[in-house]
Short mmCIF file of C-alpha atoms in Angstrom, two decimals:
data_model
loop_
_atom_site.label_atom_id
_atom_site.label_comp_id
_atom_site.label_asym_id
_atom_site.label_seq_id
_atom_site.Cartn_x
_atom_site.Cartn_y
_atom_site.Cartn_z
CA MET A 1061 55.62 160.53 185.16
CA GLY A 1062 55.17 162.78 182.15
CA LYS A 1063 53.00 162.76 179.07
CA ALA A 1064 52.44 159.70 176.90
CA LEU A 1065 50.95 159.51 173.43
CA VAL A 1066 49.39 156.33 172.04
CA VAL A 1067 49.26 156.21 168.23
CA GLY A 1068 46.55 153.93 166.83
CA LEU A 1069 43.40 153.03 168.73
CA ALA A 1070 42.87 149.38 167.90
CA ARG A 1071 42.86 146.72 170.65
CA SER A 1072 46.52 147.23 171.54
CA GLY A 1073 46.15 151.00 171.59
CA VAL A 1074 43.24 150.86 174.02
CA GLY A 1075 45.16 148.48 176.28
CA ALA A 1076 48.28 150.64 176.20
CA ALA A 1077 46.36 153.83 176.98
CA ASN A 1078 44.59 152.29 179.96
CA LEU A 1079 47.79 150.74 181.28
CA LEU A 1080 49.65 154.05 180.98
CA ARG A 1081 46.87 155.79 182.96
CA ALA A 1082 47.18 153.15 185.68
CA MET A 1083 50.91 153.89 185.75
CA GLY A 1084 50.17 157.53 186.48
CA ARG A 1085 50.82 159.01 183.05
CA ASP A 1086 48.91 161.81 181.33
CA VAL A 1087 47.72 160.03 178.20
CA THR A 1088 46.56 161.21 174.78
CA VAL A 1089 45.40 158.84 172.05
CA THR A 1090 45.45 159.66 168.34
CA ASP A 1091 44.09 157.89 165.28
CA LEU A 1092 43.35 158.82 161.68
CA ARG A 1093 39.83 157.50 162.16
CA THR A 1094 37.16 159.79 163.58
CA GLU A 1095 35.41 159.67 166.93
CA ALA A 1096 32.31 158.23 165.23
CA GLU A 1097 34.33 155.45 163.61
CA LEU A 1098 36.00 154.56 166.90
CA THR A 1099 32.99 154.41 169.22
CA PRO A 1100 33.57 150.76 170.28
CA GLN A 1101 37.21 151.55 171.11
CA THR A 1102 36.67 154.85 172.91
CA ALA A 1103 33.99 153.23 175.06
CA LYS A 1104 36.72 151.02 176.55
CA LEU A 1105 39.06 153.88 177.50
CA VAL A 1106 39.36 154.71 181.19
CA PRO A 1107 38.50 158.25 182.36
CA GLY A 1108 41.17 160.85 181.83
CA VAL A 1109 42.47 159.71 178.44
CA VAL A 1110 42.53 162.66 176.05
CA ARG A 1111 41.42 161.98 172.47
CA ALA A 1112 42.91 163.53 169.34
CA LEU A 1113 41.05 161.65 166.62
CA GLY A 1114 40.45 162.14 162.91
CA GLY A 1115 44.13 162.90 162.26
CA HIS A 1116 47.54 163.28 163.90
CA PRO A 1117 47.99 166.88 165.13
CA GLY A 1118 51.73 167.58 165.17
CA GLY A 1119 51.72 169.32 168.54
CA ILE A 1120 50.74 166.21 170.47
CA PHE A 1121 53.85 164.39 169.24
CA ALA A 1122 56.08 167.30 170.30
CA ASP A 1123 54.48 167.41 173.77
CA ALA A 1124 54.88 163.70 174.51
CA ASP A 1125 57.74 162.27 176.58
CA LEU A 1126 56.85 158.72 175.48
CA ILE A 1127 55.15 157.58 172.28
CA VAL A 1128 53.60 154.10 172.15
CA VAL A 1129 52.78 152.86 168.65
CA SER A 1130 50.09 150.28 167.91
CA PRO A 1131 51.16 147.37 165.64
CA GLY A 1132 49.02 148.47 162.70
CA VAL A 1133 50.73 151.87 162.48
CA PRO A 1134 53.85 151.94 160.24
CA LEU A 1135 56.86 153.39 162.07
CA ASP A 1136 57.80 155.56 159.09
CA ILE A 1137 54.75 157.85 159.05
CA GLU A 1138 55.76 161.51 159.00
CA PRO A 1139 54.79 162.47 162.59
CA LEU A 1140 56.82 159.54 163.96
CA ARG A 1141 59.81 160.40 161.75
CA HIS A 1142 59.81 163.95 163.11
CA ALA A 1143 59.39 162.69 166.68
CA ARG A 1144 62.33 160.34 166.23
CA GLN A 1145 64.48 163.15 164.89
CA ALA A 1146 63.52 165.20 167.94
CA GLY A 1147 64.80 162.43 170.21
CA LYS A 1148 61.43 161.20 171.46
CA LYS A 1149 61.25 157.72 172.97
CA ILE A 1150 59.13 155.53 170.66
CA ILE A 1151 58.16 151.97 171.59
CA GLY A 1152 55.40 149.48 170.84
CA GLU A 1153 52.66 148.18 173.11
CA LEU A 1154 54.54 144.89 173.50
CA GLU A 1155 57.60 146.68 174.89
CA LEU A 1156 55.46 148.76 177.25
CA ALA A 1157 53.59 145.78 178.67
CA CYS A 1158 56.59 143.48 179.02
CA GLY A 1159 58.27 146.10 181.17
CA LEU A 1160 55.88 145.01 183.93
CA LEU A 1161 56.74 141.31 183.59
CA GLU A 1162 60.19 141.57 185.16
CA GLY A 1163 61.09 138.31 186.86
CA ILE A 1164 58.30 136.38 185.08
CA PRO A 1165 59.40 134.03 182.25
CA VAL A 1166 57.97 135.03 178.90
CA TYR A 1167 57.47 132.52 176.08
CA ALA A 1168 56.85 134.24 172.75
CA VAL A 1169 55.85 132.81 169.37
CA THR A 1170 55.99 134.47 165.98
CA GLY A 1171 55.77 133.24 162.38
CA THR A 1172 53.66 133.86 159.33
CA ASN A 1173 51.19 131.07 160.09
CA GLY A 1174 50.21 128.92 163.06
CA LYS A 1175 50.92 131.36 165.89
CA SER A 1176 47.54 131.28 167.60
CA THR A 1177 47.30 127.49 167.57
CA THR A 1178 50.84 127.14 168.91
CA VAL A 1179 50.53 129.62 171.78
CA THR A 1180 47.16 128.22 172.85
CA LEU A 1181 48.57 124.71 172.89
CA LEU A 1182 51.72 125.83 174.72
CA ASP A 1183 49.59 127.62 177.29
CA LEU A 1184 47.63 124.40 177.86
CA MET A 1185 50.84 122.40 178.27
CA LEU A 1186 52.20 124.82 180.86
CA SER A 1187 48.86 124.77 182.68
CA LYS A 1188 48.89 120.96 182.72
CA ALA A 1189 52.31 121.25 184.38
CA GLY A 1190 50.79 123.33 187.18
CA LYS A 1191 51.89 126.76 185.96
CA ARG A 1192 49.68 129.82 186.40
CA THR A 1193 49.81 131.32 182.93
CA LEU A 1194 48.94 134.57 181.21
CA LEU A 1195 48.04 134.14 177.52
CA ALA A 1196 47.89 137.30 175.41
CA GLY A 1197 49.38 139.32 172.59
CA ASN A 1198 48.21 139.01 169.02
CA ILE A 1199 45.63 136.46 170.19
CA GLY A 1200 42.64 137.48 172.30
CA ASN A 1201 43.36 140.40 174.61
CA ALA A 1202 46.28 142.74 174.15
CA LEU A 1203 49.12 142.01 176.56
CA SER A 1204 48.72 145.41 178.22
CA GLU A 1205 45.05 144.67 178.88
CA GLU A 1206 45.80 141.27 180.40
CA ILE A 1207 48.50 142.77 182.59
CA LEU A 1208 46.21 145.56 183.76
CA ASN A 1209 43.73 142.91 184.90
CA ARG A 1210 46.43 141.27 187.03
CA VAL A 1211 48.39 144.09 188.69
CA ASN A 1212 48.14 145.21 192.27
CA GLY A 1213 48.31 148.77 193.59
CA THR A 1214 52.08 148.88 193.20
CA MET A 1215 51.81 147.81 189.53
CA ARG A 1216 53.23 144.35 190.21
CA VAL A 1217 51.77 141.46 188.23
CA LYS A 1218 50.26 138.91 190.62
CA GLY A 1219 49.13 135.30 190.28
CA VAL A 1220 51.26 134.60 187.20
CA ASP A 1221 54.14 132.10 186.90
CA CYS A 1222 54.80 132.69 183.20
CA ALA A 1223 53.42 134.53 180.19
CA VAL A 1224 52.72 133.08 176.74
CA ILE A 1225 52.59 135.73 174.03
CA GLU A 1226 51.72 135.62 170.35
CA VAL A 1227 53.69 138.35 168.59
CA SER A 1228 53.53 139.67 165.05
CA SER A 1229 56.28 141.15 162.92
CA PHE A 1230 54.58 144.54 163.33
CA GLN A 1231 54.92 144.30 167.11
CA LEU A 1232 58.56 143.23 166.86
CA GLU A 1233 59.43 146.30 164.79
CA ALA A 1234 59.03 148.48 167.86
CA ILE A 1235 60.86 146.53 170.56
CA GLU A 1236 63.81 147.85 172.53
CA ARG A 1237 64.61 145.52 175.44
CA PHE A 1238 61.99 142.78 174.95
CA ARG A 1239 63.68 139.52 175.87
CA PRO A 1240 61.66 136.28 176.00
CA SER A 1241 63.07 133.38 178.02
CA GLY A 1242 61.91 131.13 175.20
CA ALA A 1243 60.85 131.97 171.67
CA ALA A 1244 59.81 130.25 168.46
CA ILE A 1245 59.68 131.24 164.80
CA LEU A 1246 57.24 128.82 163.16
CA ASN A 1247 57.75 129.78 159.51
CA ILE A 1248 58.49 132.83 157.37
CA THR A 1249 56.61 132.93 154.08
CA PRO A 1250 55.60 135.99 152.02
CA ASP A 1251 53.01 138.10 153.84
CA HIS A 1252 52.41 141.80 154.41
CA MET A 1253 54.39 142.58 151.29
CA ASP A 1254 52.36 145.79 151.18
CA ARG A 1255 54.33 146.84 154.29
CA TYR A 1256 57.76 145.26 153.76
CA ALA A 1257 60.03 146.11 150.84
CA SER A 1258 61.51 142.60 150.63
CA MET A 1259 61.61 139.17 152.23
CA ASP A 1260 64.91 140.15 153.83
CA GLU A 1261 63.15 143.00 155.62
CA TYR A 1262 60.25 140.76 156.66
CA ARG A 1263 62.61 138.04 157.91
CA ALA A 1264 64.57 140.60 159.91
CA ALA A 1265 61.38 141.74 161.61
CA LYS A 1266 60.55 138.15 162.64
CA ALA A 1267 64.14 137.45 163.73
CA ALA A 1268 64.00 140.40 166.12
CA ILE A 1269 62.20 138.09 168.57
CA ALA A 1270 65.65 136.75 169.47
CA ALA A 1271 67.56 140.05 169.30
CA ASN A 1272 67.91 140.46 173.06
CA GLN A 1273 68.07 136.81 174.06
CA THR A 1274 71.17 135.47 175.78
CA GLU A 1275 72.83 132.07 176.23
CA GLU A 1276 70.37 131.42 179.07
CA ASP A 1277 67.38 131.62 176.71
CA PHE A 1278 66.19 129.34 173.90
CA LEU A 1279 64.87 129.72 170.37
CA VAL A 1280 62.89 127.07 168.45
CA LEU A 1281 62.86 127.18 164.64
CA ASN A 1282 61.29 125.30 161.73
CA ALA A 1283 64.05 123.13 160.22
CA GLU A 1284 62.20 122.85 156.88
CA ASP A 1285 61.59 126.56 156.33
CA PRO A 1286 64.31 128.23 154.18
CA GLU A 1287 63.92 131.63 155.81
CA CYS A 1288 64.02 130.12 159.29
CA ALA A 1289 67.20 128.32 158.23
CA LYS A 1290 68.82 131.70 157.55
CA VAL A 1291 67.87 132.89 161.02
CA HIS A 1292 69.20 129.64 162.50
CA GLU A 1293 72.58 130.09 160.81
CA ALA A 1294 72.88 133.62 162.16
CA VAL A 1295 71.95 132.48 165.67
CA LYS A 1296 74.48 129.65 165.59
CA LYS A 1297 77.23 132.06 164.52
CA SER A 1298 76.43 134.43 167.37
CA GLY A 1299 76.27 131.60 169.91
CA LYS A 1300 73.10 132.88 171.50
CA PRO A 1301 70.44 131.99 172.28
CA ALA A 1302 70.48 128.18 172.50
CA SER A 1303 68.69 127.06 169.33
CA TRP A 1304 66.60 123.98 168.57
CA THR A 1305 64.48 122.93 165.61
CA PHE A 1306 61.41 120.90 164.72
CA SER A 1307 60.77 118.86 161.58
CA SER A 1308 58.04 116.69 160.11
CA ARG A 1309 60.52 115.19 157.61
CA ARG A 1310 63.75 114.20 159.36
CA ARG A 1311 65.62 113.73 162.61
CA VAL A 1312 66.86 116.99 164.13
CA LYS A 1313 68.14 118.34 167.42
CA GLY A 1314 64.76 119.24 168.79
CA VAL A 1315 61.37 117.62 168.08
CA TYR A 1316 60.74 115.56 164.97
CA LEU A 1317 58.54 112.96 163.28
CA GLU A 1318 60.05 109.53 162.71
CA GLY A 1319 57.75 106.89 161.30
CA ARG A 1320 54.50 107.21 163.20
CA ASP A 1321 55.97 108.76 166.35
CA VAL A 1322 56.98 112.22 167.48
CA LEU A 1323 60.37 112.10 169.23
CA TYR A 1324 62.45 114.71 171.02
CA ASP A 1325 66.16 115.30 171.52
CA LEU A 1326 66.53 118.47 173.55
CA GLY A 1327 69.82 118.19 175.39
CA PRO A 1328 69.28 119.08 179.05
CA ALA A 1329 65.50 118.71 178.58
CA GLY A 1330 66.00 115.03 177.71
CA LYS A 1331 65.25 112.76 174.77
CA GLY A 1332 62.84 109.98 173.90
CA THR A 1333 59.50 109.23 172.28
CA LEU A 1334 56.93 111.89 173.06
CA ILE A 1335 53.72 110.60 171.48
CA ALA A 1336 52.32 108.66 168.54
CA ALA A 1337 51.45 111.20 165.85
CA GLY A 1338 48.00 109.64 165.52
CA ASP A 1339 47.26 110.45 169.17
CA ILE A 1340 47.60 114.19 168.56
CA ARG A 1341 44.06 115.50 168.33
CA ILE A 1342 44.68 118.31 165.83
CA LYS A 1343 45.29 116.90 162.34
CA GLY A 1344 47.24 117.85 159.22
CA ILE A 1345 50.91 118.62 158.62
CA PRO A 1346 50.62 122.32 159.55
CA ASN A 1347 49.04 121.41 162.87
CA LEU A 1348 51.60 118.66 163.47
CA GLU A 1349 54.35 121.27 163.05
CA ASN A 1350 52.54 123.64 165.42
CA ALA A 1351 52.28 120.81 167.94
CA MET A 1352 55.98 120.00 167.66
CA ALA A 1353 56.95 123.66 168.14
CA ALA A 1354 54.74 123.97 171.23
CA SER A 1355 56.11 120.67 172.58
CA ALA A 1356 59.72 121.79 172.15
CA MET A 1357 59.03 125.04 173.98
CA ALA A 1358 57.14 123.31 176.79
CA LEU A 1359 59.82 120.67 177.34
CA LEU A 1360 62.56 123.31 177.31
CA ALA A 1361 60.48 125.24 179.86
CA SER A 1362 60.68 122.19 182.16
CA CYS A 1363 57.21 120.78 181.52
CA PRO A 1364 57.07 117.04 182.24
CA PRO A 1365 56.54 114.99 179.05
CA GLU A 1366 53.28 113.60 180.43
CA ALA A 1367 51.82 117.11 180.75
CA VAL A 1368 52.78 117.75 177.11
CA ARG A 1369 51.21 114.46 175.99
CA GLU A 1370 48.00 115.18 177.86
CA ALA A 1371 47.64 118.55 176.17
CA LEU A 1372 48.36 117.09 172.71
CA ARG A 1373 45.66 114.46 173.20
CA GLU A 1374 43.07 117.00 174.40
CA PHE A 1375 43.56 120.17 172.37
CA PRO A 1376 40.80 120.39 169.71
CA GLY A 1377 42.27 123.25 167.66
CA LEU A 1378 41.05 126.79 167.11
CA GLU A 1379 38.08 128.18 165.21
CA HIS A 1380 38.73 129.27 161.60
CA ARG A 1381 41.97 127.27 161.39
CA MET A 1382 41.39 124.09 159.39
CA GLU A 1383 38.11 123.75 161.29
CA PHE A 1384 35.82 120.90 160.24
CA VAL A 1385 32.34 122.33 159.64
CA ARG A 1386 30.26 119.39 158.40
CA GLU A 1387 30.03 116.55 155.91
CA LEU A 1388 27.21 116.71 153.36
CA ASP A 1389 26.58 114.16 150.62
CA GLY A 1390 30.04 112.71 151.18
CA VAL A 1391 31.77 116.11 150.88
CA ALA A 1392 33.72 117.58 153.82
CA TYR A 1393 33.57 121.35 154.39
CA ILE A 1394 36.59 122.98 156.08
CA ASN A 1395 36.80 126.55 157.41
CA ASP A 1396 40.35 127.90 157.13
CA SER A 1397 39.40 131.58 157.07
CA LYS A 1398 42.57 132.40 159.01
CA GLY A 1399 44.52 131.38 155.89
CA THR A 1400 45.10 135.02 154.97
CA ASN A 1401 48.30 134.65 152.93
CA VAL A 1402 49.67 132.46 150.15
CA GLY A 1403 51.91 130.44 152.48
CA ALA A 1404 48.96 129.51 154.69
CA VAL A 1405 47.00 128.20 151.69
CA ALA A 1406 49.98 126.18 150.53
CA ARG A 1407 50.45 124.62 153.97
CA SER A 1408 46.76 123.76 154.21
CA LEU A 1409 46.61 122.17 150.75
CA GLU A 1410 49.68 120.01 151.46
CA GLY A 1411 47.74 118.01 154.03
CA PHE A 1412 44.99 116.80 151.67
CA THR A 1413 44.92 113.46 149.87
CA SER A 1414 41.36 113.96 148.58
CA PRO A 1415 40.47 116.39 145.73
CA VAL A 1416 39.86 119.96 146.94
CA VAL A 1417 37.40 122.58 145.77
CA LEU A 1418 39.17 125.72 146.95
CA ILE A 1419 37.35 128.97 147.74
CA ALA A 1420 39.88 131.81 147.73
CA GLY A 1421 40.13 135.57 147.36
CA GLY A 1422 39.59 138.79 149.24
CA ARG A 1423 41.81 141.83 149.65
CA ASP A 1424 45.29 141.22 148.28
CA LYS A 1425 48.23 141.65 150.69
CA GLY A 1426 50.86 141.64 147.95
CA GLY A 1427 50.91 137.85 147.67
CA ASP A 1428 52.49 135.92 144.80
CA PHE A 1429 49.79 133.40 143.91
CA THR A 1430 52.00 131.68 141.34
CA GLN A 1431 53.65 130.04 144.35
CA LEU A 1432 50.52 127.87 144.59
CA GLU A 1433 50.94 126.38 141.11
CA ARG A 1434 52.21 122.97 142.27
CA GLN A 1435 49.58 122.55 144.99
CA VAL A 1436 46.78 123.61 142.64
CA LYS A 1437 47.92 121.17 139.93
CA GLU A 1438 48.18 118.30 142.41
CA LYS A 1439 45.34 118.98 144.84
CA VAL A 1440 42.69 121.39 143.51
CA LYS A 1441 39.99 120.04 141.19
CA ALA A 1442 38.23 123.42 141.06
CA LEU A 1443 38.92 127.00 142.14
CA VAL A 1444 36.12 129.35 143.19
CA LEU A 1445 37.25 132.99 143.48
CA ILE A 1446 35.73 135.96 145.30
CA GLY A 1447 36.67 139.50 146.28
CA GLU A 1448 39.04 142.16 145.03
CA ALA A 1449 41.90 139.74 144.34
CA ALA A 1450 39.84 137.31 142.22
CA GLU A 1451 41.19 138.62 138.93
CA LYS A 1452 44.82 138.52 140.11
CA ILE A 1453 44.46 134.98 141.46
CA GLY A 1454 42.71 133.94 138.28
CA ARG A 1455 45.57 135.17 136.11
CA ALA A 1456 48.01 133.13 138.18
CA LEU A 1457 46.07 129.90 138.60
CA CYS A 1458 42.97 129.52 136.44
CA GLY A 1459 44.93 127.92 133.63
CA LEU A 1460 45.72 124.99 135.90
CA THR A 1461 42.24 123.82 136.93
CA ARG A 1462 38.57 124.57 136.43
CA CYS A 1463 37.79 128.05 137.68
CA TRP A 1464 34.77 130.21 138.59
CA ASN A 1465 34.46 133.83 139.72
CA GLU A 1466 31.60 134.54 142.12
CA ASP A 1467 30.34 137.88 143.46
CA SER A 1468 29.70 136.74 147.04
CA LEU A 1469 30.69 134.08 149.52
CA ALA A 1470 27.15 132.73 149.39
CA SER A 1471 27.31 132.12 145.63
CA ALA A 1472 30.83 130.68 146.05
CA VAL A 1473 29.55 128.12 148.55
CA ARG A 1474 26.69 127.19 146.23
CA ARG A 1475 29.09 126.83 143.31
CA ALA A 1476 31.47 124.70 145.38
CA ARG A 1477 28.64 122.35 146.30
CA GLU A 1478 27.70 121.96 142.63
CA VAL A 1479 31.28 121.15 141.65
CA ALA A 1480 32.20 118.85 144.55
CA SER A 1481 31.72 115.06 144.40
CA PRO A 1482 31.57 112.51 147.22
CA GLY A 1483 35.04 112.14 148.69
CA ASP A 1484 36.02 115.73 147.90
CA THR A 1485 36.71 118.55 150.35
CA VAL A 1486 35.42 122.12 150.02
CA LEU A 1487 38.06 124.33 151.61
CA LEU A 1488 37.72 128.02 152.42
CA SER A 1489 41.34 129.18 152.55
CA PRO A 1490 41.30 132.67 151.04
CA GLY A 1491 44.99 133.60 150.87
CA CYS A 1492 43.87 137.22 151.35
CA ALA A 1493 42.68 139.67 153.96
CA SER A 1494 38.93 139.85 154.53
CA PHE A 1495 38.32 143.58 154.71
CA ASP A 1496 36.88 144.02 151.22
CA MET A 1497 33.78 142.01 152.15
CA PHE A 1498 33.88 141.26 155.91
CA GLU A 1499 34.79 142.81 159.25
CA ASP A 1500 37.68 140.39 159.76
CA PHE A 1501 38.68 136.76 159.14
CA GLU A 1502 36.45 135.64 162.02
CA ASP A 1503 33.40 137.28 160.47
CA ARG A 1504 34.27 135.62 157.14
CA GLY A 1505 34.65 132.21 158.80
CA ARG A 1506 31.38 132.51 160.70
CA LYS A 1507 29.54 133.50 157.50
CA PHE A 1508 31.04 130.48 155.73
CA LYS A 1509 29.87 128.15 158.49
CA GLU A 1510 26.38 129.66 158.43
CA LEU A 1511 26.16 129.24 154.66
CA VAL A 1512 27.41 125.65 154.79
CA GLY A 1513 24.98 124.90 157.60
CA ARG A 1514 22.08 126.01 155.42
CA LEU A 1515 23.00 123.82 152.42
#
């Protein structure tokens, strides 16, 4: 079957390499990191995968018939530019894996914030409806890894009725024929501006989720998001796919909040009252919107309303996403470590009626923190800053509320406790990546919970 090269040895790269070996390919993996730096990843590679680590030797690109790029690798690096000019086939791990899902409906979710919560909830809804699901992508295991666990000797996926996939803009940059039966774009707010030249470019990457959809497929969009509205207009002009929206503010063709109830109006999927908003277990406006998006997709995928209701009543939410940690001396502590961009912080703050002591900062991703001015004025009684971006955030926001700079998360938690009063909420929602101080957002969230637990 020829030679394949996998560029980037993170989770997706490992999954792609192992899947390609199972498909009978000669496989080489390459990464700028060294063998010593990649020991956890290389330990997961199946026998026979050749390693070219610590750089990208040009010859391996020239020798490959197929190049599979991991999401974290920009498509404009020099070796890939030369390979493209030489006519090499270049795809992403998502494209590779979905090639083995032929005949199996795929439901894909993208957006700046809320993806993991939405796909997990959608997966639960489909399971409640009796579907055998595969949940993968940017959440948990790479799609290629999940597929490899479920293929038979002829490389046919078995025991799966449908796949639910969380996809990032990075993954969508490298698609070719990827066509989900149903898709959703939850929101598009500034993120990864260190990778994209403009919001137009970022929006185009997200909108690619619908690029290959037809009239037989559906797309669900956030009616209150300006960038999603631009995608919606373009979809309506093209006439495909069938498009629906969700809204927490007004009646729409889709799923919406009216008074205290969530209602739906989904054409062939029916209309009516779905559930009282208060009966949805996950709380806050961002989570309500995630729930409405998942509900729209599930109903359009022929899930009975009762299966959707049951999932909404049961689903407790995900760790590090507006996760309640504890209440101490009348102060609630909330772990929103997954709030890694400015839009996520804004969405989280919108849901609070009590004063907030906000812990923010980390490694800047090109965010415009002045976009938080209104929320900080209205919601934040004190701002506690950490990490590399503390100075930048301070310049944007410290004139609007009391402000402290701390040199560690531990001192930030102590400071927040000193500042907070009964009835307040201490919220970790960094608005930044974690890599200046932590392994990832999960490590940051766990450390926060440990520190709060010791107060």
